[in-house]
XYZ file of C-alpha atoms in Angstrom:
516
model
C 16.814 -9.515 11.533
C 16.793 -8.180 15.070
C 13.815 -9.117 17.216
C 13.562 -7.415 20.572
C 10.653 -9.421 21.936
C 9.119 -12.627 20.668
C 7.257 -14.392 23.480
C 6.256 -17.990 22.894
C 3.160 -19.910 23.802
C 3.828 -19.495 27.534
C 3.132 -15.776 27.126
C -0.335 -16.353 25.694
C -2.164 -16.298 29.018
C -0.501 -13.040 30.000
C -1.362 -11.634 26.576
C -5.040 -12.438 27.031
C -5.037 -10.886 30.480
C -3.471 -7.693 29.122
C -6.051 -7.590 26.365
C -8.966 -7.688 28.805
C -7.645 -5.848 31.881
C -6.892 -2.107 31.822
C -3.301 -1.164 32.455
C -2.696 1.100 35.430
C -1.651 4.016 33.256
C -3.403 6.994 31.693
C -3.296 7.953 28.006
C -0.256 10.117 27.290
C -1.058 11.301 23.753
C -4.047 11.882 21.510
C -3.392 11.242 17.837
C -5.459 12.294 14.882
C -4.322 9.055 13.244
C -2.477 6.074 14.732
C -1.017 3.463 12.383
C -0.215 0.047 13.832
C 2.525 -1.819 11.981
C 5.743 -0.671 10.322
C 5.212 -2.060 6.820
C 4.570 -0.616 3.377
C 0.836 -0.158 3.961
C 1.236 2.008 7.063
C 4.077 3.856 5.350
C 1.894 4.580 2.316
C -1.142 5.652 4.338
C 0.989 7.741 6.689
C 2.600 9.494 3.734
C -0.758 10.249 2.115
C -2.206 11.596 5.371
C 0.887 13.710 6.057
C 0.690 15.216 2.574
C -3.073 15.807 2.884
C -3.133 17.017 6.511
C 0.337 18.271 7.475
C -0.987 19.649 10.782
C -2.356 16.304 11.979
C -0.666 14.514 14.846
C 0.178 11.083 13.443
C 1.739 8.133 15.232
C 3.153 4.795 14.063
C 3.662 1.846 16.437
C 5.837 -1.106 15.352
C 6.412 -4.069 17.713
C 9.866 -4.966 16.329
C 13.033 -2.931 16.744
C 12.966 -1.725 13.119
C 10.363 -1.026 10.466
C 10.005 -3.174 7.316
C 11.022 -6.419 8.977
C 8.025 -8.609 8.155
C 6.295 -8.918 4.752
C 7.829 -5.650 3.523
C 11.364 -6.902 4.076
C 12.985 -7.431 0.687
C 13.829 -11.094 1.332
C 10.350 -11.899 2.632
C 8.585 -11.138 -0.670
C 9.210 -11.568 -4.389
C 9.739 -7.859 -5.056
C 7.603 -8.129 -8.169
C 6.001 -4.880 -9.219
C 2.717 -6.757 -9.667
C 1.053 -5.365 -12.790
C -0.383 -8.718 -14.004
C 2.143 -8.736 -16.833
C 3.294 -12.288 -16.113
C 0.969 -13.808 -13.476
C -1.328 -16.356 -15.111
C -3.779 -16.551 -12.194
C -4.953 -13.018 -13.024
C -6.202 -14.126 -16.463
C -8.442 -17.145 -15.815
C -9.711 -19.305 -18.652
C -13.467 -19.884 -18.638
C -15.179 -23.185 -19.383
C -15.723 -22.122 -23.015
C -11.996 -21.443 -23.454
C -12.131 -17.648 -23.443
C -9.682 -15.526 -21.439
C -11.026 -12.864 -19.091
C -8.509 -9.982 -18.779
C -10.557 -7.860 -16.359
C -8.682 -8.807 -13.189
C -5.315 -8.331 -14.877
C -6.387 -4.912 -16.139
C -7.629 -3.930 -12.669
C -4.370 -4.901 -10.975
C -2.348 -3.081 -13.619
C -4.498 0.027 -13.081
C -3.737 -0.168 -9.364
C 0.005 -0.542 -9.924
C 0.006 2.519 -12.168
C -1.344 4.544 -9.234
C 1.568 3.331 -7.109
C 4.001 4.342 -9.864
C 2.444 7.801 -10.083
C 2.609 8.260 -6.309
C 6.247 7.171 -6.135
C 7.098 9.517 -9.021
C 5.480 12.456 -7.212
C 7.247 11.602 -3.963
C 10.617 11.570 -5.731
C 9.854 15.024 -7.131
C 8.912 16.256 -3.635
C 12.103 14.893 -2.092
C 10.317 12.267 -0.013
C 12.037 9.363 -1.783
C 15.671 8.990 -2.811
C 17.000 8.078 -6.236
C 14.677 5.570 -7.954
C 17.381 2.905 -8.226
C 17.404 2.653 -4.427
C 14.011 0.920 -4.530
C 12.933 0.157 -8.123
C 14.726 -1.259 -11.154
C 13.659 -2.194 -14.676
C 13.312 -5.979 -14.859
C 11.416 -7.629 -17.735
C 8.402 -9.697 -16.690
C 8.090 -13.042 -18.455
C 5.772 -16.038 -18.441
C 7.242 -19.409 -19.430
C 5.166 -22.560 -19.940
C 5.710 -26.107 -21.185
C 3.355 -28.637 -22.754
C 0.799 -28.223 -25.537
C -2.103 -27.274 -23.259
C -0.255 -24.486 -21.452
C 1.333 -23.225 -24.675
C -2.128 -22.895 -26.215
C -3.379 -21.061 -23.117
C -0.435 -18.652 -23.071
C -0.918 -17.807 -26.746
C -4.617 -17.043 -26.178
C -3.671 -14.917 -23.185
C -1.170 -12.993 -25.295
C -3.730 -12.382 -28.061
C -6.144 -10.894 -25.515
C -3.625 -8.785 -23.578
C -1.808 -7.296 -26.564
C -4.998 -5.401 -27.403
C -5.086 -3.723 -23.981
C -3.344 -0.297 -23.742
C -1.763 -1.084 -20.366
C -0.144 -4.202 -21.826
C 1.344 -2.518 -24.856
C 4.709 -3.989 -25.785
C 3.982 -7.556 -24.681
C 5.873 -10.092 -26.830
C 5.246 -13.791 -27.520
C 7.516 -16.531 -28.831
C 7.766 -20.301 -29.167
C 11.242 -19.981 -30.725
C 14.021 -21.322 -28.492
C 16.494 -18.857 -30.019
C 14.324 -15.867 -29.100
C 13.606 -17.153 -25.583
C 17.326 -17.847 -25.168
C 17.996 -14.166 -25.902
C 15.386 -13.145 -23.322
C 16.511 -15.530 -20.547
C 19.404 -17.896 -21.394
C 19.090 -20.000 -18.221
C 15.648 -21.207 -19.346
C 17.049 -22.808 -22.495
C 20.337 -24.400 -21.461
C 20.074 -28.228 -21.622
C 16.382 -27.965 -22.543
C 15.012 -31.247 -23.927
C 14.505 -31.177 -27.704
C 10.984 -31.520 -29.039
C 9.374 -30.229 -25.834
C 6.596 -27.687 -26.548
C 7.247 -24.398 -24.759
C 6.402 -20.729 -25.101
C 7.064 -17.430 -23.368
C 5.756 -13.907 -23.181
C 7.854 -10.918 -22.237
C 7.144 -7.324 -21.197
C 10.414 -5.351 -21.123
C 8.929 -2.589 -18.911
C 8.425 -4.813 -15.844
C 10.021 -3.891 -12.513
C 11.716 -5.302 -9.428
C 10.857 -3.367 -6.264
C 12.759 -3.357 -2.979
C 9.762 -2.744 -0.724
C 11.998 -2.789 2.334
C 13.996 0.181 1.105
C 10.841 1.964 -0.062
C 9.198 1.477 3.329
C 12.229 2.702 5.270
C 12.535 5.815 3.115
C 8.871 6.702 3.611
C 9.126 6.292 7.384
C 12.365 8.273 7.544
C 10.638 11.192 5.842
C 7.587 10.858 8.086
C 9.785 10.958 11.189
C 11.636 14.007 9.839
C 8.242 15.673 9.243
C 7.145 15.310 12.862
C 5.349 11.954 12.774
C 5.963 9.804 15.881
C 7.489 6.611 14.451
C 7.866 4.386 17.504
C 9.495 0.948 17.359
C 9.496 -1.693 20.125
C 5.834 -0.862 20.863
C 3.464 -3.803 20.782
C -0.227 -2.895 20.735
C -2.185 -5.110 23.134
C -5.744 -3.834 23.036
C -8.071 -1.307 21.413
C -11.160 0.044 23.165
C -13.704 2.437 21.748
C -14.483 5.408 24.000
C -17.811 7.211 24.475
C -16.546 10.199 22.486
C -15.788 7.947 19.489
C -12.005 7.903 19.938
C -9.985 4.752 20.514
C -7.950 3.994 23.608
C -4.929 1.969 22.514
C -3.023 -0.034 25.109
C 0.540 -1.042 24.328
C 3.703 -2.212 26.012
C 7.344 -1.570 25.312
C 8.965 -4.790 24.132
C 12.143 -3.733 25.942
C 11.337 -3.685 29.634
C 7.640 -4.378 28.964
C 6.573 -0.985 30.255
C 2.842 -0.473 29.606
C 1.329 2.619 28.068
C -1.828 4.077 26.574
C -2.680 6.608 23.904
C -5.884 7.769 22.287
C -6.590 8.149 18.581
C -9.405 9.567 16.509
C -8.580 7.139 13.701
C -6.712 3.817 13.842
C -5.272 1.824 10.945
C -4.207 -1.760 11.641
C -1.529 -2.610 9.090
C 0.039 -5.357 11.173
C 0.150 -8.131 8.587
C -1.122 -11.422 9.955
C -1.659 -9.866 13.378
C -4.248 -7.464 11.996
C -7.018 -9.968 12.604
C -6.036 -10.352 16.266
C -6.182 -6.615 16.879
C -9.386 -6.101 14.912
C -11.002 -8.882 16.944
C -9.912 -7.181 20.165
C -11.396 -3.912 18.969
C -14.820 -5.523 19.136
C -16.071 -4.136 15.814
C -18.816 -6.403 14.444
C -17.444 -6.140 10.895
C -14.593 -8.559 11.709
C -16.987 -11.344 12.703
C -16.752 -14.322 10.367
C -13.173 -13.629 9.304
C -10.212 -15.889 9.936
C -6.781 -16.269 8.369
C -4.751 -19.258 7.233
C -0.971 -18.819 7.504
C 1.297 -20.050 4.722
C 5.048 -19.627 4.980
C 7.633 -19.854 2.251
C 11.236 -20.520 1.335
C 13.364 -19.385 -1.592
C 16.311 -20.900 -3.362
C 18.854 -18.107 -3.730
C 22.104 -17.684 -5.610
C 24.477 -14.748 -5.878
C 26.951 -16.465 -8.224
C 27.946 -13.707 -10.695
C 28.044 -16.039 -13.724
C 24.420 -17.094 -13.112
C 23.101 -13.672 -12.167
C 24.604 -12.222 -15.371
C 22.593 -14.658 -17.513
C 19.162 -13.945 -16.091
C 17.667 -10.477 -16.026
C 13.934 -11.087 -15.696
C 11.141 -12.248 -13.447
C 9.812 -15.450 -15.024
C 6.486 -16.861 -13.793
C 4.806 -20.126 -14.731
C 1.744 -22.228 -13.886
C 1.064 -23.185 -10.267
C 1.041 -26.830 -9.209
C -2.357 -28.457 -8.775
C -3.785 -27.378 -5.408
C -1.170 -24.666 -4.912
C -2.355 -21.211 -3.796
C -1.737 -18.372 -6.284
C 0.977 -16.937 -4.029
C 2.968 -20.160 -4.604
C 3.203 -19.798 -8.388
C 6.816 -20.764 -9.191
C 9.048 -18.049 -10.557
C 12.737 -17.466 -11.230
C 13.535 -13.855 -10.440
C 16.180 -11.230 -10.665
C 16.317 -9.401 -7.324
C 18.138 -6.152 -6.621
C 18.417 -5.506 -2.876
C 20.638 -2.762 -1.486
C 22.156 -2.421 -4.948
C 23.227 -6.089 -5.126
C 21.747 -8.433 -7.745
C 20.893 -12.068 -7.064
C 18.461 -14.732 -8.254
C 15.569 -16.256 -6.319
C 13.467 -19.277 -7.180
C 10.304 -20.342 -5.432
C 8.441 -19.872 -3.272
C 8.228 -23.274 -1.629
C 5.348 -23.391 0.807
C 5.979 -24.108 4.475
C 3.581 -24.239 7.374
C 3.738 -22.526 10.738
C 0.844 -21.625 13.050
C 2.389 -18.155 13.403
C 0.701 -15.235 11.644
C 4.005 -13.379 11.340
C 7.551 -14.567 10.851
C 8.098 -13.163 14.350
C 4.683 -14.247 15.609
C 3.518 -16.733 18.226
C 2.869 -20.457 17.977
C -0.632 -19.916 19.374
C -1.722 -17.465 16.659
C -3.784 -19.888 14.592
C -5.768 -21.076 17.617
C -6.136 -17.691 19.324
C -8.107 -16.314 16.347
C -10.985 -18.791 16.751
C -14.309 -17.163 17.624
C -17.920 -18.409 17.499
C -18.480 -16.269 14.401
C -15.605 -17.665 12.326
C -15.289 -21.314 13.325
C -17.855 -22.600 10.805
C -16.416 -20.671 7.822
C -12.919 -21.899 8.705
C -14.078 -25.509 8.983
C -15.808 -25.196 5.614
C -12.594 -23.896 4.060
C -10.701 -26.908 5.454
C -13.279 -29.304 4.003
C -13.386 -27.624 0.595
C -9.603 -27.356 0.038
C -8.088 -30.852 0.289
C -5.841 -30.011 -2.655
C -4.229 -27.203 -0.668
C -3.568 -29.499 2.279
C -2.069 -32.138 -0.023
C 0.079 -29.487 -1.678
C 1.381 -28.178 1.654
C 2.269 -31.698 2.815
C 4.122 -32.425 -0.422
C 6.029 -29.154 -0.119
C 7.003 -29.858 3.490
C 8.468 -33.221 2.461
C 10.835 -31.632 -0.074
C 14.461 -31.408 0.943
C 17.065 -29.177 -0.679
C 17.648 -31.617 -3.541
C 13.949 -31.916 -4.363
C 13.625 -28.142 -4.363
C 16.467 -27.850 -6.864
C 14.709 -30.539 -8.937
C 11.724 -28.163 -9.122
C 14.070 -25.383 -10.216
C 15.326 -27.593 -13.044
C 11.880 -27.377 -14.669
C 12.828 -23.737 -15.223
C 16.571 -24.025 -15.379
C 17.671 -27.513 -16.539
C 21.335 -26.719 -15.864
C 20.790 -25.898 -12.149
C 23.265 -27.491 -9.711
C 22.414 -28.201 -6.069
C 25.591 -26.626 -4.745
C 24.946 -23.249 -6.412
C 21.764 -22.559 -4.438
C 20.986 -21.975 -0.767
C 17.666 -21.992 1.082
C 16.330 -18.708 2.409
C 13.303 -18.382 4.688
C 10.648 -16.034 3.283
C 7.823 -14.292 5.136
C 4.460 -15.499 6.400
C 1.305 -14.853 4.395
C -2.007 -14.893 6.248
C -4.642 -15.746 3.625
C -8.173 -14.556 4.307
C -10.936 -16.996 5.249
C -14.425 -15.558 5.521
C -18.137 -16.266 5.440
C -19.764 -16.861 2.094
C -23.554 -16.893 1.655
C -23.416 -19.711 -0.906
C -20.505 -21.880 0.212
C -20.504 -21.149 3.921
C -16.830 -20.210 3.893
C -14.166 -19.370 1.311
C -10.395 -19.043 1.212
C -9.635 -15.732 -0.473
C -6.336 -14.804 -2.093
C -5.522 -11.121 -2.263
C -6.137 -8.266 0.157
C -9.222 -6.888 1.867
C -9.835 -3.803 3.985
C -12.180 -4.310 6.948
C -13.478 -1.099 8.546
C -15.962 -0.096 11.204
C -19.300 1.435 10.203
C -18.202 4.885 11.382
C -14.807 4.650 9.634
C -12.865 5.288 12.844
C -10.853 2.053 12.538
C -9.775 -0.042 9.571
C -7.401 -2.916 9.011
C -5.894 -4.771 6.092
C -6.110 -8.548 5.777
C -4.495 -10.774 3.168
C -1.376 -10.801 1.017
C -0.199 -10.417 -2.600
C -0.425 -8.222 -4.625
C -0.882 -5.864 -1.676
C 2.461 -4.049 -1.631
C 2.410 -3.248 -5.349
C -1.153 -1.971 -5.185
C -0.734 -0.190 -1.859
C -1.519 3.288 -3.194
C -4.837 2.143 -4.635
C -5.760 0.207 -1.497
C -5.043 3.210 0.710
C -6.982 5.540 -1.602
C -9.940 3.213 -1.187
C -9.469 3.326 2.580
C -9.471 7.149 2.550
C -12.734 7.094 0.604
C -14.313 4.685 3.080
C -13.050 6.227 6.316
C -12.942 9.953 5.444
C -15.810 10.541 2.970
C -16.453 14.035 4.319
C -12.857 15.144 3.613
C -12.400 13.744 0.105
C -13.597 16.843 -1.726
C -11.083 19.035 0.107
C -8.324 16.479 -0.427
C -8.933 15.932 -4.129
C -6.613 18.702 -5.441
C -3.659 17.321 -3.476
C -4.512 13.740 -4.426
C -4.464 14.754 -8.091
C -1.057 16.343 -7.600
C 0.208 13.072 -6.146
C -1.676 10.811 -8.575
C -2.628 12.815 -11.699
C -5.125 10.207 -12.947
C -6.869 9.924 -9.562
C -10.505 9.005 -10.219
C -9.811 7.850 -13.799
C -9.084 4.542 -15.503
C -6.203 4.337 -17.946
C -6.945 1.240 -19.993
C -10.054 2.870 -21.463
C -8.012 5.899 -22.594
C -5.092 4.656 -24.739
C -3.463 8.050 -25.276
C -3.574 8.887 -21.567
C -2.301 5.414 -20.672
C 0.666 5.807 -23.033
C 1.464 9.264 -21.655
C 1.297 8.142 -18.008
C 3.411 5.045 -18.639
C 6.063 7.159 -20.354
C 6.098 9.860 -17.660
C 6.366 7.484 -14.723
C 8.983 5.382 -16.525
C 11.099 8.512 -16.963
C 10.573 9.664 -13.370
C 11.408 6.223 -11.977
C 14.287 5.759 -14.446
C 12.910 2.444 -15.692
C 13.023 3.178 -19.406
C 13.929 0.126 -21.447
């Protein structure tokens, strides 16, 4: 990864000065929409806006030398096409033992919108061949122990009745599971209770490739996609536009532009920029950064024996994003296996962030919610400490719970991306740590930003559709015909219409070449 500019803590004072003092330059451009951050969210929103309003002047500012280098980079995320097919945290078990599938259904609905959008963009020539960013990869859940086996079976019985989960399979038979994923069964202890579910129509997504392709088309369509531009401040003008101050990260030349609408899709840095904008809606929000590492192998004999994404139960105290999984990954056409993630800690909000990030976010409005989160989550702190103490050997020991035959020498450690989990006020608890994504927008809809992490990338189309509804309510009626061309079931739910769900799943599978 190439980083043009990554100042350390000694740059923090200069950063604060730049954020509060006007640069001695005048705005050079006025954009209808300015997108800050070169990840999948800005790429998705930019693509939607360009399709809806081809005459708009749109700009994209990315602080690094290339787009898709933070959370959207293929090696910084799991690449799971999150449809809740295998993730147990989306189907919680209530105190009376029942399974609630509503969250899983909602996430699957959102992923289907992404699939429809990608299918339409392939047809329109925006995206390349499907295999350059998406590949069929069965999604599995594997558990051990009587309690978890009983839970997984109940989960299966609930989900198999849902149209969006048609085709889900369940087995406690070692011979069947061995056919699905041989590495799970080799040297497995006899007599150990275990079970697995499998959905053959799962996917692996290279969000880095997807993001780059979207930005390449935007640039070819006249959108200003500018790298090495770090946004320093946002100031609302009397006419309702935003004055955006930036500097070039090569040479540090300052500059200004104006924008009628601003989207902050800057990952963990979104909170910093939203705070500088001064909108009251960001008051009470903070973020907690959690890093990660993967174990990776590209050994052909291992890769050939595992063609699935296999999720399991999280450790006690672990955040949902740290659910262990053994995954097939296809990046730039090359297959490999990843296991993890193993949590790490850094005060940076981005992999290429600053050591002062976690402190610089503190404001009078968010300090109490953040303190309450710290008090209420001792299990998370204990989990992070235990993860930090694991060396390479201990990490491979964790892998052996999945793959008993794993050898230390076959696996290498790979640093994953940073995830900035949302902390915010809560009327009952005072403050909560929230897993997932959240859009924060101003009352007039002129600025919005995205906070949080997984399953954001997979559900990006749905999240951006929600943003359009919030920020451009007066334009939705005129946009609806085009939105329905891009996403035929726009405004509908699929799970409540089995025939439509089946038809959409089949059509997008054919368009994305993920038939199984």
